[in-house]
């Protein structure tokens, strides 16, 4: 497990989102502190947020469903926006599924006040004065979404362990948003269905 | 092959796009006339185009990479927007890859005037007086994108045959856009790399 005491760690509170402004070349280390927490992740060009990380462009450029260490992640203009430079987890991350939103929780019988990764994205952006009309498909870090040979998509608890971390490097001035997924009905955040805090630290350039 | 002579067929010209306004419950039959043509497909809520067909929401609702006959296709608000009611092709359609855009053709060494599915979408919408800021990930009808067990994505010529058709039913008042993909460098539109006309006809309700 990462030595949490030696780092200037910031918290991504369980079920909530954070938006972080980063200059190009910065690295952000995001830690799955409890091992079971999915982190929906977005990136926007700081100078023009209509350019954002796009999973369909990333899959197209990588010719692979999910990124691996040393892969770039691409924007909707096919430019590198982030680079995956380190991953101590088993490397299972999802690019296929939408962020959870209020409609999902309605389907699951929750009340309309249930937090969601979609509302977390927009709330976090509002805290830095930004309003974005769309919810891009997220990079779902640590989310375990096996795809069978017939194309069937499953959802399973994360395979990551406490302290597993991913380091992302910014390739342009970027707003990165993480949402510690508030899903507490299905076991996507672990068999206990309890959203947990995650942490991050920034190595600025 | 479909009896083209008995239908009031409209043309989707090779390499170009069309936008079609349809009331709820209409059916649109789209014909892969030459069998080799990929058709990037979008759908927007006619009353509020900020609601649009979303591949990440569709995969989430279907728990499958691609839709099959009798599946709904879902919007970014998780509502059914289209229904796949008929498919005479082998059923190979892609939901993973972005529309081709000018950046792809630059990578392939084409000049900036090369048409793309992304520019076709926005041109077709402009013909009906609409401007949309985003390019949603399309449903790529007839596009053959095999996914290997290690997550590697390939691109292969379509398996559809001349006259294969797909019928889509609208679940709300909808703008449907088709782009007969102008890709003529890679064999995604067949080994000859020649974009072809496709056709459609509407059964209005």
Coordinates of C-alpha atoms in Angstrom, one line a residue:
Chain A
X1 CA 0.0 0.0 0.0
X2 CA 1.2 3.5 -0.8
X3 CA 2.7 5.4 2.1
X4 CA -0.2 7.9 2.5
X5 CA 1.7 9.8 5.2
X6 CA 4.5 11.0 2.9
X7 CA 2.2 12.7 0.4
X8 CA 0.2 15.8 0.4
X9 CA -3.0 13.9 -0.2
X10 CA -6.3 15.5 -1.2
X11 CA -9.6 13.7 -0.6
X12 CA -12.2 12.7 -3.2
X13 CA -15.0 12.2 -0.7
X14 CA -17.1 9.0 -1.1
X15 CA -19.9 9.7 -3.6
X16 CA -18.7 13.1 -4.6
X17 CA -16.7 14.8 -7.3
X18 CA -13.7 17.1 -7.6
X19 CA -12.5 19.3 -10.5
X20 CA -8.8 20.1 -10.6
X21 CA -7.0 22.6 -12.9
X22 CA -3.7 21.3 -14.1
X23 CA -1.0 22.8 -16.4
X24 CA 0.4 20.8 -19.2
X25 CA 3.0 18.2 -18.1
X26 CA 1.6 17.9 -14.6
X27 CA 1.1 14.4 -13.1
X28 CA -1.8 13.5 -10.9
X29 CA -1.7 10.4 -8.8
X30 CA -5.1 9.0 -7.9
X31 CA -5.3 6.4 -5.2
X32 CA -7.9 3.8 -4.7
X33 CA -7.4 4.0 -1.0
X34 CA -9.8 1.3 0.0
X35 CA -9.4 -0.7 -3.3
X36 CA -13.1 -1.0 -4.1
X37 CA -13.9 2.5 -5.4
X38 CA -14.7 3.3 -9.0
X39 CA -13.6 6.7 -10.1
X40 CA -15.4 8.2 -13.1
X41 CA -12.8 10.4 -14.8
X42 CA -13.1 13.3 -17.3
X43 CA -10.7 15.7 -18.8
X44 CA -11.4 19.0 -20.5
X45 CA -9.0 21.4 -22.4
X46 CA -8.7 24.3 -19.9
X47 CA -8.5 26.8 -22.7
X48 CA -11.5 25.4 -24.6
X49 CA -13.7 22.9 -22.7
X50 CA -15.6 22.0 -25.8
X51 CA -12.5 19.8 -26.4
X52 CA -12.7 16.9 -23.9
X53 CA -11.4 13.4 -23.4
X54 CA -13.5 11.1 -25.5
X55 CA -13.7 7.3 -25.0
X56 CA -14.8 6.7 -28.6
X57 CA -11.8 8.6 -30.0
X58 CA -9.5 6.9 -27.5
X59 CA -10.7 3.5 -28.5
X60 CA -10.3 4.4 -32.1
X61 CA -6.7 5.8 -31.7
X62 CA -5.6 2.9 -29.5
X63 CA -7.5 0.2 -31.4
X64 CA -8.3 -1.3 -28.0
X65 CA -11.2 -1.2 -25.5
X66 CA -9.1 0.2 -22.6
X67 CA -5.9 2.1 -22.2
X68 CA -2.7 0.6 -20.8
X69 CA 0.4 2.2 -19.2
X70 CA 2.2 4.5 -21.6
X71 CA -1.0 5.0 -23.7
X72 CA -2.3 8.5 -24.4
X73 CA -6.0 9.3 -23.9
X74 CA -7.5 11.3 -26.7
X75 CA -9.8 14.2 -27.0
X76 CA -12.8 14.6 -29.3
X77 CA -10.4 16.3 -31.7
X78 CA -8.2 13.2 -31.6
X79 CA -5.4 15.0 -29.7
X80 CA -3.7 13.5 -26.7
X81 CA -5.1 15.2 -23.6
X82 CA -3.9 12.8 -20.8
X83 CA -1.3 10.0 -20.7
X84 CA -1.6 6.9 -18.5
X85 CA 2.0 6.8 -17.1
X86 CA 1.6 4.4 -14.1
X87 CA -0.9 1.8 -12.9
X88 CA -0.3 -0.4 -9.9
X89 CA -3.7 -2.0 -10.2
X90 CA -4.5 -5.0 -12.3
X91 CA -5.2 -2.6 -15.1
X92 CA -9.0 -3.1 -15.4
X93 CA -10.7 0.1 -16.4
X94 CA -13.9 0.7 -18.3
X95 CA -14.5 2.9 -21.3
X96 CA -17.8 1.5 -22.4
X97 CA -20.5 2.7 -19.9
X98 CA -22.1 6.0 -19.3
X99 CA -21.7 7.8 -16.0
X100 CA -24.4 6.9 -13.6
X101 CA -27.2 9.5 -13.5
X102 CA -30.4 10.3 -11.8
X103 CA -32.3 8.1 -14.3
X104 CA -30.3 5.0 -13.3
X105 CA -31.1 5.6 -9.7
X106 CA -34.8 6.0 -10.5
X107 CA -34.6 2.6 -12.2
X108 CA -33.0 1.2 -9.1
X109 CA -35.8 2.6 -6.9
X110 CA -33.7 5.4 -5.3
X111 CA -35.1 8.8 -4.6
X112 CA -34.2 11.8 -6.9
X113 CA -31.8 13.1 -4.3
X114 CA -29.4 10.2 -4.9
X115 CA -26.0 11.6 -6.0
X116 CA -24.7 10.4 -9.3
X117 CA -21.4 10.7 -11.2
X118 CA -23.2 12.8 -13.8
X119 CA -24.4 15.3 -11.2
X120 CA -21.0 15.1 -9.5
X121 CA -19.3 16.2 -12.7
X122 CA -21.4 19.2 -13.2
X123 CA -21.3 20.2 -9.5
X124 CA -17.5 19.9 -9.5
X125 CA -17.3 22.0 -12.6
X126 CA -19.6 24.6 -11.1
X127 CA -17.2 25.0 -8.1
X128 CA -14.6 26.3 -10.5
X129 CA -17.1 28.4 -12.4
X130 CA -17.6 26.2 -15.4
X131 CA -20.8 25.0 -17.0
X132 CA -20.6 22.2 -19.7
X133 CA -23.7 21.3 -21.6
X134 CA -22.7 17.6 -22.2
X135 CA -21.6 14.7 -20.1
X136 CA -18.9 13.0 -22.1
X137 CA -18.6 9.2 -21.7
X138 CA -16.1 8.8 -18.8
X139 CA -13.0 6.8 -18.2
X140 CA -14.2 4.6 -15.4
X141 CA -11.0 3.9 -13.5
X142 CA -10.9 0.6 -11.6
X143 CA -14.4 -0.3 -12.9
X144 CA -14.6 -4.0 -13.8
X145 CA -16.8 -4.5 -16.8
X146 CA -16.0 -7.8 -18.5
X147 CA -17.0 -8.2 -22.1
X148 CA -17.9 -11.8 -23.2
X149 CA -17.1 -13.1 -26.6
X150 CA -20.8 -12.6 -27.6
X151 CA -20.5 -8.9 -26.7
X152 CA -22.4 -9.3 -23.5
X153 CA -21.3 -6.7 -20.9
X154 CA -21.1 -7.7 -17.2
X155 CA -20.5 -5.6 -14.1
X156 CA -18.4 -6.9 -11.3
X157 CA -16.6 -5.7 -8.2
X158 CA -13.2 -4.0 -8.8
X159 CA -10.2 -6.2 -8.9
X160 CA -8.0 -3.4 -7.5
X161 CA -6.5 -3.5 -4.0
X162 CA -6.3 -1.0 -1.3
X163 CA -3.7 1.6 -2.2
X164 CA -3.6 0.8 -5.9
X165 CA -3.0 3.9 -7.9
X166 CA -3.0 5.4 -11.3
X167 CA -0.9 8.3 -12.5
X168 CA -2.1 10.5 -15.3
X169 CA 0.0 13.1 -17.0
X170 CA -1.6 16.1 -18.7
X171 CA -0.6 16.7 -22.3
X172 CA -2.3 20.1 -22.4
X173 CA -3.6 22.5 -19.8
X174 CA -6.4 20.4 -18.5
X175 CA -9.3 20.3 -16.1
X176 CA -9.5 16.8 -14.6
X177 CA -12.7 15.7 -12.8
X178 CA -12.9 12.6 -10.7
X179 CA -16.2 11.3 -9.2
X180 CA -16.0 8.7 -6.5
X181 CA -19.0 6.8 -7.8
X182 CA -22.0 6.9 -5.4
X183 CA -23.4 3.6 -6.6
X184 CA -24.6 1.8 -3.5
X185 CA -27.2 -0.5 -4.9
X186 CA -25.1 -2.7 -7.3
X187 CA -21.7 -4.1 -6.3
X188 CA -19.7 -2.0 -8.8
X189 CA -17.9 -0.4 -5.8
X190 CA -17.3 -3.7 -4.1
X191 CA -19.5 -6.4 -2.7
X192 CA -20.4 -4.3 0.3
X193 CA -22.0 -1.7 -1.9
X194 CA -20.4 1.1 0.1
X195 CA -18.8 4.1 -1.7
X196 CA -15.5 5.0 -0.2
X197 CA -13.2 8.0 -0.1
X198 CA -10.3 8.1 -2.7
X199 CA -7.3 10.4 -2.7
X200 CA -5.1 12.2 -5.1
X201 CA -1.9 14.2 -5.1
X202 CA -0.5 16.5 -7.8
X203 CA 3.0 16.7 -9.1
X204 CA 2.9 20.1 -10.8
X205 CA 5.3 21.1 -13.6
Chain B
X1 CA -32.3 -8.2 -52.7
X2 CA -35.0 -5.8 -51.8
X3 CA -37.3 -4.8 -54.7
X4 CA -36.1 -1.2 -55.0
X5 CA -38.6 -0.5 -57.7
X6 CA -41.6 -0.9 -55.4
X7 CA -40.5 1.7 -52.9
X8 CA -40.3 5.4 -52.8
X9 CA -36.5 5.4 -52.2
X10 CA -34.4 8.3 -51.3
X11 CA -30.7 8.4 -51.8
X12 CA -28.0 8.8 -49.2
X13 CA -25.3 9.9 -51.7
X14 CA -21.9 8.2 -51.4
X15 CA -19.8 10.1 -48.9
X16 CA -22.6 12.4 -47.8
X17 CA -25.1 12.8 -45.1
X18 CA -28.9 13.3 -44.8
X19 CA -31.0 14.6 -41.9
X20 CA -34.6 13.4 -41.7
X21 CA -37.3 14.6 -39.4
X22 CA -39.6 11.8 -38.2
X23 CA -42.6 11.8 -36.0
X24 CA -42.8 9.2 -33.2
X25 CA -43.8 5.7 -34.3
X26 CA -42.4 6.2 -37.8
X27 CA -40.3 3.5 -39.4
X28 CA -37.3 4.2 -41.6
X29 CA -35.9 1.4 -43.7
X30 CA -32.2 2.0 -44.6
X31 CA -30.8 -0.1 -47.3
X32 CA -27.2 -1.0 -47.8
X33 CA -27.8 -1.0 -51.6
X34 CA -24.3 -2.2 -52.6
X35 CA -23.7 -4.2 -49.4
X36 CA -20.3 -2.5 -48.6
X37 CA -21.4 0.8 -47.2
X38 CA -21.1 1.8 -43.5
X39 CA -23.7 4.3 -42.4
X40 CA -22.9 6.4 -39.4
X41 CA -26.2 7.0 -37.7
X42 CA -27.4 9.6 -35.1
X43 CA -30.7 10.5 -33.6
X44 CA -31.8 13.7 -31.8
X45 CA -35.0 14.5 -29.9
X46 CA -36.8 16.8 -32.4
X47 CA -38.2 18.9 -29.5
X48 CA -34.8 19.2 -27.7
X49 CA -31.7 18.2 -29.6
X50 CA -29.6 18.2 -26.4
X51 CA -31.2 14.8 -26.0
X52 CA -29.6 12.4 -28.4
X53 CA -28.9 8.7 -29.0
X54 CA -25.9 7.7 -26.9
X55 CA -23.9 4.6 -27.5
X56 CA -22.6 4.6 -23.9
X57 CA -26.1 4.7 -22.5
X58 CA -27.3 2.1 -25.1
X59 CA -24.5 -0.3 -24.1
X60 CA -25.4 0.3 -20.4
X61 CA -29.1 -0.4 -20.9
X62 CA -28.6 -3.4 -23.1
X63 CA -25.6 -4.8 -21.3
X64 CA -24.2 -5.6 -24.7
X65 CA -21.8 -4.0 -27.1
X66 CA -24.2 -3.8 -30.0
X67 CA -28.0 -3.8 -30.4
X68 CA -30.0 -6.7 -31.8
X69 CA -33.5 -6.8 -33.4
X70 CA -36.2 -5.7 -31.0
X71 CA -33.7 -3.7 -28.9
X72 CA -34.3 -0.1 -28.1
X73 CA -31.5 2.4 -28.6
X74 CA -31.2 4.9 -25.7
X75 CA -30.7 8.6 -25.4
X76 CA -28.2 10.4 -23.1
X77 CA -31.2 10.6 -20.7
X78 CA -31.6 6.8 -20.8
X79 CA -34.9 7.0 -22.7
X80 CA -35.6 4.9 -25.8
X81 CA -35.2 7.1 -28.9
X82 CA -35.1 4.5 -31.6
X83 CA -36.0 0.8 -31.8
X84 CA -34.2 -1.7 -34.1
X85 CA -37.2 -3.6 -35.5
X86 CA -35.7 -5.4 -38.5
X87 CA -32.3 -6.4 -39.7
X88 CA -31.7 -8.6 -42.7
X89 CA -27.9 -8.2 -42.5
X90 CA -25.6 -10.5 -40.4
X91 CA -26.3 -8.0 -37.5
X92 CA -22.8 -6.7 -37.3
X93 CA -22.9 -3.0 -36.3
X94 CA -20.4 -0.9 -34.3
X95 CA -21.0 1.3 -31.3
X96 CA -17.4 1.7 -30.2
X97 CA -15.7 4.0 -32.6
X98 CA -16.0 7.8 -33.2
X99 CA -17.2 9.2 -36.5
X100 CA -14.4 9.8 -38.9
X101 CA -13.4 13.4 -38.9
X102 CA -10.9 15.8 -40.6
X103 CA -8.2 14.8 -38.1
X104 CA -8.4 11.1 -39.2
X105 CA -8.0 12.1 -42.8
X106 CA -5.1 14.3 -42.0
X107 CA -3.5 11.3 -40.2
X108 CA -4.1 9.3 -43.4
X109 CA -2.5 11.9 -45.6
X110 CA -5.7 13.3 -47.2
X111 CA -6.2 17.0 -47.7
X112 CA -8.4 19.1 -45.5
X113 CA -11.2 19.1 -48.0
X114 CA -11.8 15.3 -47.5
X115 CA -15.4 14.8 -46.4
X116 CA -16.0 13.0 -43.1
X117 CA -18.9 11.6 -41.2
X118 CA -18.5 14.3 -38.6
X119 CA -18.7 17.1 -41.1
X120 CA -21.6 15.3 -42.9
X121 CA -23.5 15.2 -39.6
X122 CA -23.2 19.0 -39.1
X123 CA -23.8 19.8 -42.8
X124 CA -26.9 17.7 -42.8
X125 CA -28.2 19.3 -39.7
X126 CA -27.5 22.8 -41.1
X127 CA -29.7 21.9 -44.1
X128 CA -32.7 21.6 -41.7
X129 CA -31.6 24.8 -39.8
X130 CA -30.0 23.0 -36.8
X131 CA -26.6 23.6 -35.2
X132 CA -25.4 21.1 -32.6
X133 CA -22.2 21.7 -30.6
X134 CA -21.3 18.1 -30.1
X135 CA -20.7 15.0 -32.3
X136 CA -22.2 12.1 -30.3
X137 CA -20.6 8.8 -30.8
X138 CA -22.6 7.3 -33.7
X139 CA -24.3 3.9 -34.3
X140 CA -22.1 2.7 -37.2
X141 CA -24.6 0.5 -39.1
X142 CA -22.9 -2.4 -41.0
X143 CA -19.5 -1.4 -39.7
X144 CA -17.4 -4.6 -38.9
X145 CA -15.3 -3.9 -35.8
X146 CA -14.3 -7.2 -34.3
X147 CA -13.2 -7.1 -30.6
X148 CA -10.7 -9.8 -29.6
X149 CA -10.7 -11.4 -26.2
X150 CA -7.7 -9.1 -25.1
X151 CA -9.8 -6.1 -26.0
X152 CA -8.0 -5.3 -29.3
X153 CA -10.3 -3.7 -31.8
X154 CA -9.9 -4.5 -35.5
X155 CA -11.6 -2.9 -38.6
X156 CA -12.7 -5.2 -41.4
X157 CA -14.9 -4.9 -44.5
X158 CA -18.6 -5.2 -43.9
X159 CA -20.2 -8.6 -43.9
X160 CA -23.5 -7.2 -45.2
X161 CA -24.7 -8.1 -48.7
X162 CA -26.2 -5.9 -51.4
X163 CA -29.8 -5.0 -50.4
X164 CA -29.4 -5.8 -46.7
X165 CA -31.5 -3.4 -44.7
X166 CA -32.2 -2.2 -41.2
X167 CA -35.5 -0.8 -40.1
X168 CA -35.5 1.7 -37.2
X169 CA -38.7 2.8 -35.5
X170 CA -38.8 6.2 -33.8
X171 CA -39.9 6.2 -30.1
X172 CA -40.1 10.0 -30.0
X173 CA -40.3 12.7 -32.5
X174 CA -36.8 12.4 -33.8
X175 CA -34.2 13.8 -36.3
X176 CA -32.3 10.8 -37.8
X177 CA -29.0 11.5 -39.5
X178 CA -27.3 9.0 -41.8
X179 CA -23.8 9.5 -43.2
X180 CA -22.6 7.2 -46.0
X181 CA -19.1 7.1 -44.7
X182 CA -16.6 8.7 -47.1
X183 CA -13.7 6.6 -45.9
X184 CA -11.8 5.6 -49.1
X185 CA -8.3 4.9 -47.7
X186 CA -9.0 2.0 -45.4
X187 CA -11.3 -1.0 -46.3
X188 CA -14.1 -0.2 -43.8
X189 CA -16.4 0.4 -46.8
X190 CA -15.3 -2.8 -48.5
X191 CA -12.0 -4.0 -50.0
X192 CA -12.4 -1.7 -53.0
X193 CA -12.3 1.3 -50.7
X194 CA -15.1 3.0 -52.7
X195 CA -17.9 4.8 -50.8
X196 CA -21.3 3.9 -52.4
X197 CA -24.8 5.3 -52.4
X198 CA -27.3 3.9 -49.9
X199 CA -31.0 4.4 -49.8
X200 CA -33.9 4.8 -47.4
X201 CA -37.6 4.9 -47.3
X202 CA -40.0 6.2 -44.7
X203 CA -43.1 4.5 -43.4
X204 CA -44.7 7.5 -41.6
X205 CA -47.2 7.1 -38.8

